[in-house]
Amino acid sequence: MINYRQDLGKGYHPVSAPDFLPISQLRDLQLRKLKAIVQRAYDRVSLFRQRLQDRDLTPAGLKSLDDIVKLPFTEKSDLRDTYPFGLFASPMQEIVRLHASSGTTGKPIVVAYTQADVDVWASVMARSFAACGLHESDIIQNAYGYGLFTGGLGAHYGAEALGATVIPISGGNTQRQLMIMKDFGVTAICCTPSYFLHLLEQGQEAGIDFKKLPLRAGVFGAEPWTEGMRHRIEALSGLKAYDLYGLSEIIGPGVAMECQCQTGPHIFEDHFYPEIVNIKTGKPCPDGVEGELVLTTLSKQAMPMIRYRTHDITVLAPETCACGRTLRRFQRISRRSDDMFIIRGVNVYPSQIETALLAVEGTLPHYQIILRREHGLDEVEVQVEVTAEVFSDTVGALENLQSQLSLAIERTVGLRMQVRLVQPRTIPRSEGKAKRVIDQRKM
Ligand code: DLL
């Protein structure tokens, strides 16, 4: 494996220097920044100050990084309850940008940035691109949505900070995306993995062979996807698919990013302090044990987030990465604690179904899970697209595939589900985050 620190020509970009800070320096820096940000939140955010006072805590009580567990969690509901600006720690004249995330119910949550925050964001996104081997000569097609969603502008500023050429095409308008990708010699694309699949599919129809294009990297994120999906994407397109993670509350994209080893995203720990906690008890889990990712922003001025519960489930890798980065890594986030649905007493995550489906040949990576209530009983139907050749096969062959899929799901999930094979292009395509589960029980 290449040691990127020594091999300056291959993969190591100067913007990545903080990724390789010696551990002791990194921990010192984190503690210093943690103390400062907790003090800032205490001085400027009344909800946080009140919570500390209720627990007889003061920022001065924070002596080591381990003391972070004494601090209260912040929840998404805190952002909703203080809508729109109640958690801001900077006056409006210092805030240069607002973003918002729509969520599923009611009012959006609003997040704020000072100029310094925007600069940090650009730098972590530049480091994200550099981590997967991109540099000044790359032409990056940014198909994340521009607007209140953080994906578009986050990736845009990062690509510019790297010195790459960015094409701010935003999401949608697939035919134009394909034309530009081909004509402009695009070398990297940013979008959700599900939208990239759509681009691939449309490209194939238009006779574009992605493998013949200069496209070599996909910076994919904003939604859960599995290792099986990565393999499908890479095999179909010839590019390397990298996992980019982030969330609006913490900064947007650029909280963590995979390096060229592709073994899970490295957290930009000089700006975001990670913990893994037990989903039910909130107690810390040691490295290597699965739980909920909790993040503390160490730099954010406009809206510090202390111990923010992401609801994203993962595990921190106990071993260091072959790339030499000292930043900790987590396993790709394939599920959220609130994604889970319970069917006949069994907890099911969409990603388990994705893993099972993609392990079987003849399926296409497009599926949807429909939940229904029939005669008081919950039923699941998994609709999965199959290739045109398979679909025109004999009834016997289709039935065989159907039961193979049903069995694969049963083995992974522990529950038999009805599988329905559908023709290519039946399931709606998304331009942003894919909607995998349609819950008709609530309708
Ligand atoms: O999705 C920010 C982003 C934009 C990340 C572009 C990556 C690329 P939100 O809309 O606030 O922000 O949604 C955040 O999306 O808590 C995860 O559940 C999910 N998510 C984001 N990235 C990944 C990923 C953006 N790589 C929520 N893998 C997060 C799995 C992801 N889930």
XYZ file of C-alpha atoms and ligand atoms in Angstrom:
475
model
C 0.000 0.000 0.000
C 1.283 3.473 -0.841
C 2.365 5.685 2.026
C 0.920 8.961 0.791
C 3.070 11.068 3.083
C 6.253 9.951 1.403
C 4.829 9.606 -2.057
C 4.033 13.235 -2.716
C 3.294 12.614 -6.375
C 0.552 10.103 -5.710
C -2.499 11.046 -3.754
C -0.965 13.335 -1.142
C -2.057 16.889 -1.670
C -0.765 19.805 0.438
C -4.311 20.600 1.618
C -4.335 17.162 3.252
C -1.515 18.050 5.680
C -3.857 18.297 8.732
C -5.055 14.749 7.984
C -1.667 13.492 9.086
C -1.150 15.426 12.362
C 0.581 13.282 14.981
C -2.078 11.888 17.335
C -0.819 13.691 20.445
C -0.886 17.036 18.621
C -4.347 16.302 17.290
C -5.695 15.458 20.749
C -4.132 18.624 22.241
C -5.696 20.691 19.497
C -9.090 19.041 19.996
C -9.064 19.682 23.731
C -8.094 23.310 23.254
C -10.815 23.813 20.680
C -13.410 21.889 22.670
C -12.895 24.117 25.702
C -13.226 27.237 23.565
C -16.365 26.101 21.761
C -18.096 24.965 24.946
C -17.306 28.345 26.481
C -18.692 30.079 23.397
C -21.918 28.076 23.466
C -22.254 28.677 27.217
C -21.777 32.421 26.829
C -24.026 32.849 23.800
C -26.659 30.092 23.564
C -29.213 30.226 26.354
C -30.527 26.685 25.871
C -27.017 25.259 26.286
C -26.175 27.474 29.272
C -29.401 26.487 30.992
C -28.712 22.787 30.452
C -25.240 23.082 31.947
C -26.542 25.069 34.893
C -29.257 22.470 35.503
C -26.474 19.895 35.844
C -24.215 22.136 37.942
C -21.621 22.118 35.177
C -19.416 24.916 33.916
C -17.117 25.021 30.897
C -14.182 25.220 33.319
C -15.000 21.692 34.500
C -13.847 20.343 31.142
C -10.319 19.070 31.854
C -9.884 16.302 29.307
C -11.494 15.061 26.102
C -13.069 12.222 28.068
C -14.982 14.806 30.120
C -17.098 15.458 27.035
C -19.428 12.648 28.181
C -20.579 14.868 31.057
C -22.075 17.364 28.621
C -25.716 17.086 27.570
C -26.651 15.899 24.086
C -28.146 18.175 21.457
C -31.051 16.705 19.472
C -32.689 17.619 16.187
C -35.769 18.569 18.215
C -33.682 21.316 19.878
C -33.257 22.919 16.461
C -36.952 22.620 15.756
C -37.939 23.952 19.171
C -35.719 27.008 18.765
C -36.697 27.579 15.108
C -35.461 29.570 13.310
C -32.475 31.256 14.985
C -32.539 30.201 18.653
C -29.239 28.292 18.655
C -27.187 30.936 16.896
C -24.051 32.048 18.731
C -23.248 34.976 16.436
C -25.193 38.159 15.786
C -26.859 38.329 12.386
C -24.360 40.909 11.112
C -21.613 38.269 11.440
C -23.630 35.555 9.737
C -22.971 35.357 6.017
C -25.018 32.291 5.047
C -28.070 30.321 6.051
C -28.992 26.831 4.877
C -31.981 24.722 5.802
C -32.807 21.075 5.734
C -36.372 20.148 4.971
C -36.833 17.082 7.161
C -39.991 15.054 6.955
C -42.411 17.021 9.070
C -43.222 20.645 9.612
C -40.705 23.452 9.672
C -37.176 23.006 8.348
C -34.148 23.221 10.556
C -32.001 26.260 9.911
C -28.217 26.382 10.100
C -25.906 29.415 10.030
C -22.340 30.210 9.018
C -19.965 33.062 9.674
C -17.283 33.797 7.083
C -14.849 31.756 9.200
C -17.322 28.837 9.141
C -17.640 29.028 5.364
C -13.832 28.990 5.131
C -13.594 25.893 7.350
C -16.266 24.239 5.246
C -14.388 24.981 2.007
C -11.201 23.599 3.529
C -12.755 20.323 4.729
C -14.392 19.852 1.341
C -11.060 20.576 -0.414
C -9.482 17.946 1.861
C -12.331 15.588 0.948
C -11.596 15.919 -2.753
C -7.865 15.608 -2.140
C -8.404 12.478 -0.034
C -9.758 10.626 -3.038
C -6.913 11.792 -5.237
C -8.408 14.844 -6.947
C -6.337 17.957 -7.596
C -6.081 21.232 -9.510
C -6.314 19.656 -12.953
C -9.570 17.877 -12.260
C -12.849 18.959 -13.794
C -15.560 18.358 -11.222
C -19.203 18.175 -12.243
C -21.157 19.154 -9.172
C -24.609 17.614 -9.465
C -25.556 18.078 -5.822
C -28.490 20.447 -5.555
C -27.647 24.145 -5.120
C -29.850 26.104 -2.783
C -30.884 25.577 0.801
C -29.502 22.015 0.656
C -25.859 22.090 1.729
C -24.640 19.630 -0.925
C -24.266 21.986 -3.893
C -22.575 25.004 -2.353
C -20.520 22.869 0.046
C -18.939 20.861 -2.748
C -18.644 23.967 -4.928
C -16.539 26.003 -2.491
C -14.403 22.946 -1.731
C -13.657 22.269 -5.381
C -12.667 25.906 -5.885
C -10.500 25.892 -2.759
C -8.703 22.869 -4.195
C -8.109 24.832 -7.368
C -10.037 22.346 -9.483
C -12.458 23.403 -12.205
C -16.007 23.156 -10.949
C -19.089 22.858 -13.132
C -22.001 24.108 -10.996
C -24.682 22.178 -12.831
C -26.757 21.294 -9.738
C -29.152 18.319 -9.743
C -31.531 17.248 -12.489
C -31.636 17.890 -16.235
C -30.060 14.533 -16.881
C -29.580 14.871 -20.641
C -27.639 18.078 -20.176
C -25.560 16.456 -17.423
C -24.572 13.703 -19.849
C -23.719 16.099 -22.656
C -21.522 18.201 -20.402
C -19.852 15.193 -18.837
C -18.838 14.015 -22.290
C -18.036 17.313 -23.975
C -16.171 18.957 -21.093
C -13.998 15.938 -20.278
C -15.295 15.697 -16.728
C -12.963 13.682 -14.460
C -15.031 13.610 -11.250
C -18.696 13.806 -10.381
C -20.460 14.722 -7.152
C -24.022 13.550 -6.564
C -26.054 11.050 -4.613
C -25.259 7.441 -5.531
C -28.874 6.940 -6.587
C -28.727 9.876 -9.001
C -25.482 8.571 -10.445
C -27.248 5.284 -11.203
C -29.878 7.265 -13.055
C -27.191 9.105 -15.030
C -25.574 5.790 -15.893
C -28.824 4.319 -17.057
C -29.702 7.318 -19.209
C -26.145 7.375 -20.532
C -26.377 3.755 -21.608
C -29.587 4.521 -23.457
C -27.901 7.406 -25.236
C -25.037 5.127 -26.227
C -22.482 6.701 -23.871
C -19.928 4.276 -22.523
C -18.847 5.730 -19.181
C -15.782 3.528 -19.223
C -14.473 5.411 -22.236
C -14.879 8.829 -20.583
C -12.085 10.432 -18.519
C -14.372 10.186 -15.466
C -12.376 8.512 -12.687
C -13.921 9.442 -9.344
C -17.411 9.703 -7.917
C -17.874 11.675 -4.708
C -21.082 10.126 -3.493
C -23.063 10.799 -0.349
C -26.106 12.414 1.280
C -27.908 9.073 1.540
C -27.151 5.578 2.821
C -25.667 3.180 0.276
C -24.089 -0.209 0.636
C -20.837 -1.882 -0.374
C -22.891 -3.899 -2.885
C -24.049 -0.624 -4.459
C -20.444 0.597 -4.651
C -19.429 -2.572 -6.512
C -22.309 -2.251 -8.955
C -21.519 1.412 -9.646
C -17.818 0.777 -10.139
C -18.385 -2.231 -12.397
C -20.872 -0.370 -14.582
C -19.019 2.944 -14.861
C -15.324 2.192 -14.433
C -14.910 5.014 -11.894
C -13.904 4.712 -8.250
C -16.809 5.476 -5.946
C -15.950 7.294 -2.723
C -18.134 7.890 0.291
C -18.612 11.500 1.394
C -20.486 12.085 4.638
C -21.961 15.122 6.283
C -25.058 16.725 7.695
C -26.425 20.243 7.725
C -26.413 20.577 11.510
C -22.657 19.970 11.688
C -21.574 21.864 8.530
C -22.936 20.037 5.459
C -20.873 17.678 3.306
C -17.233 17.367 4.396
C -17.582 16.024 7.923
C -15.865 12.832 6.765
C -14.526 11.422 3.512
C -12.974 8.226 2.267
C -9.382 8.093 1.116
C -8.190 5.986 -1.789
C -8.140 2.871 0.400
C -11.976 3.022 0.349
C -12.313 1.557 3.818
C -14.771 4.044 5.312
C -14.762 7.823 5.731
C -12.072 9.572 7.777
C -13.530 12.210 10.092
C -11.930 15.647 9.855
C -11.286 15.464 13.552
C -9.568 18.806 13.878
C -13.040 20.297 13.273
C -15.503 17.563 14.302
C -15.112 15.466 17.426
C -16.722 12.033 17.118
C -18.188 9.704 19.722
C -20.173 6.506 19.357
C -22.901 5.968 21.918
C -25.354 3.211 22.654
C -28.574 4.092 20.820
C -30.785 3.361 23.811
C -28.696 4.345 26.827
C -26.547 7.114 25.316
C -23.523 5.601 27.074
C -20.196 5.717 25.180
C -19.221 2.660 23.113
C -15.572 1.714 22.685
C -14.017 1.743 19.202
C -15.138 -1.291 17.237
C -18.604 -1.384 18.834
C -21.592 -0.236 16.814
C -23.733 2.637 18.006
C -24.964 6.100 17.100
C -22.528 8.695 15.837
C -22.471 11.803 18.030
C -20.581 14.833 16.754
C -19.297 18.010 18.356
C -18.236 20.907 16.155
C -14.865 22.198 17.326
C -14.649 25.242 15.065
C -18.150 26.374 14.180
C -18.758 29.937 15.326
C -22.281 30.758 14.186
C -23.888 27.612 15.489
C -21.773 25.361 17.688
C -23.238 21.885 18.073
C -22.264 20.102 21.233
C -22.720 16.314 21.275
C -25.210 16.327 18.428
C -27.049 13.035 18.038
C -26.936 12.247 14.332
C -29.085 9.082 14.495
C -26.604 7.626 12.008
C -25.465 4.185 13.050
C -21.877 3.133 12.580
C -18.742 1.881 14.242
C -15.387 3.625 14.639
C -12.597 1.555 13.097
C -10.283 0.384 15.855
C -7.281 0.059 13.536
C -5.394 2.790 11.671
C -5.756 3.192 7.918
C -3.099 2.114 5.445
C -3.085 5.655 3.957
C -1.312 6.938 7.069
C -3.983 9.460 8.045
C -4.271 9.832 11.797
C -7.940 10.780 11.473
C -10.291 8.111 12.762
C -12.552 6.311 10.308
C -16.032 4.951 10.602
C -17.700 2.183 8.706
C -19.935 3.464 5.925
C -23.276 4.594 7.294
C -25.816 2.251 5.836
C -28.623 2.985 8.254
C -30.184 5.508 10.598
C -31.857 4.614 13.844
C -35.009 6.351 12.595
C -34.951 4.513 9.224
C -35.782 1.311 10.929
C -39.201 -0.220 10.524
C -40.598 -3.045 12.557
C -42.418 -5.845 10.811
C -43.909 -8.638 12.822
C -41.598 -7.784 15.673
C -38.433 -7.832 13.571
C -36.349 -4.671 13.175
C -35.565 -4.062 9.520
C -33.315 -1.501 7.837
C -33.594 -0.741 4.100
C -29.838 -1.271 3.687
C -30.170 -4.912 4.778
C -32.601 -5.417 1.940
C -30.295 -3.599 -0.491
C -27.392 -5.844 0.508
C -29.484 -8.969 -0.014
C -30.872 -7.852 -3.388
C -27.579 -6.776 -4.875
C -25.915 -10.051 -3.979
C -28.189 -11.791 -6.488
C -27.428 -11.619 -10.215
C -30.012 -10.380 -12.677
C -31.272 -7.562 -10.422
C -30.804 -3.893 -11.164
C -29.810 -1.535 -8.343
C -33.276 0.045 -8.270
C -35.686 -1.053 -5.594
C -38.394 0.211 -3.321
C -39.899 -1.157 -0.146
C -43.651 -0.809 0.285
C -45.178 -1.200 3.729
C -48.880 -1.964 3.926
C -51.342 -2.906 6.588
C -53.703 -5.651 5.484
C -56.391 -6.949 7.861
C -54.494 -5.446 10.772
C -51.240 -7.155 9.780
C -48.162 -5.381 8.491
C -46.921 -6.613 5.130
C -43.797 -5.723 3.171
C -43.445 -5.865 -0.547
C -40.015 -5.413 -2.049
C -40.184 -4.242 -5.623
C -36.989 -4.779 -7.530
C -36.158 -4.078 -11.114
C -34.583 -6.782 -13.194
C -32.732 -6.525 -16.485
C -34.800 -6.569 -19.679
C -33.339 -9.986 -20.574
C -34.377 -11.446 -17.260
C -37.811 -9.848 -17.450
C -38.509 -11.455 -20.826
C -37.394 -14.849 -19.533
C -39.794 -17.731 -18.905
C -42.251 -17.602 -16.031
C -40.328 -20.412 -14.390
C -37.061 -18.470 -14.509
C -38.732 -15.387 -13.039
C -40.278 -17.386 -10.251
C -36.942 -18.931 -9.554
C -35.279 -15.506 -9.266
C -38.116 -14.270 -7.102
C -37.695 -17.069 -4.602
C -33.899 -16.656 -4.680
C -34.377 -13.002 -3.695
C -36.931 -13.832 -1.061
C -34.506 -16.327 0.418
C -31.592 -13.862 0.295
C -33.718 -11.330 2.203
C -34.820 -13.937 4.696
C -31.206 -14.914 5.341
C -30.161 -11.304 5.950
C -33.216 -9.953 7.727
C -34.660 -13.074 9.294
C -38.076 -12.488 7.766
C -39.729 -13.698 4.589
C -40.932 -10.844 2.407
C -42.918 -10.740 -0.740
C -40.707 -9.831 -3.690
C -42.117 -8.412 -6.884
C -39.940 -8.276 -9.974
C -40.654 -5.237 -12.084
C -39.511 -4.062 -15.497
C -36.541 -1.738 -15.866
C -37.486 1.943 -15.280
C -40.600 1.167 -13.210
C -39.333 2.578 -9.933
C -39.164 6.382 -9.744
C -35.652 7.819 -10.123
C -34.403 10.531 -7.815
C -32.318 13.593 -8.537
C -31.295 13.878 -4.901
C -31.871 11.563 -1.985
C -33.644 8.346 -2.982
C -36.872 7.397 -1.262
C -36.504 3.705 -0.512
C -39.431 3.095 1.796
C -43.039 3.943 0.990
C -45.033 3.516 4.147
C -48.677 3.172 3.154
C -49.662 2.126 6.661
C -49.949 5.761 7.687
C -52.012 6.801 4.694
O -26.960 15.261 3.089
C -25.059 16.712 3.449
C -24.333 16.030 2.348
C -24.419 16.546 1.066
C -23.530 14.932 2.606
C -23.718 15.940 0.039
C -22.833 14.329 1.583
C -22.923 14.834 0.313
P -28.556 16.604 5.226
O -29.490 16.856 4.125
O -28.669 17.404 6.465
O -27.075 16.834 4.744
O -28.656 15.072 5.572
C -27.802 14.483 6.504
O -27.889 12.357 5.347
O -27.442 12.434 8.882
C -27.175 10.875 7.028
O -28.299 10.206 7.538
C -27.334 11.063 5.526
N -26.019 10.996 4.868
C -25.241 12.000 4.469
N -24.118 11.510 3.879
C -24.207 10.154 3.949
C -23.382 9.079 3.538
C -26.450 16.163 3.711
N -22.233 9.268 2.905
C -28.074 13.003 6.617
N -23.803 7.824 3.821
C -27.101 12.296 7.532
C -24.970 7.598 4.454
C -25.420 9.836 4.594
N -25.788 8.567 4.838
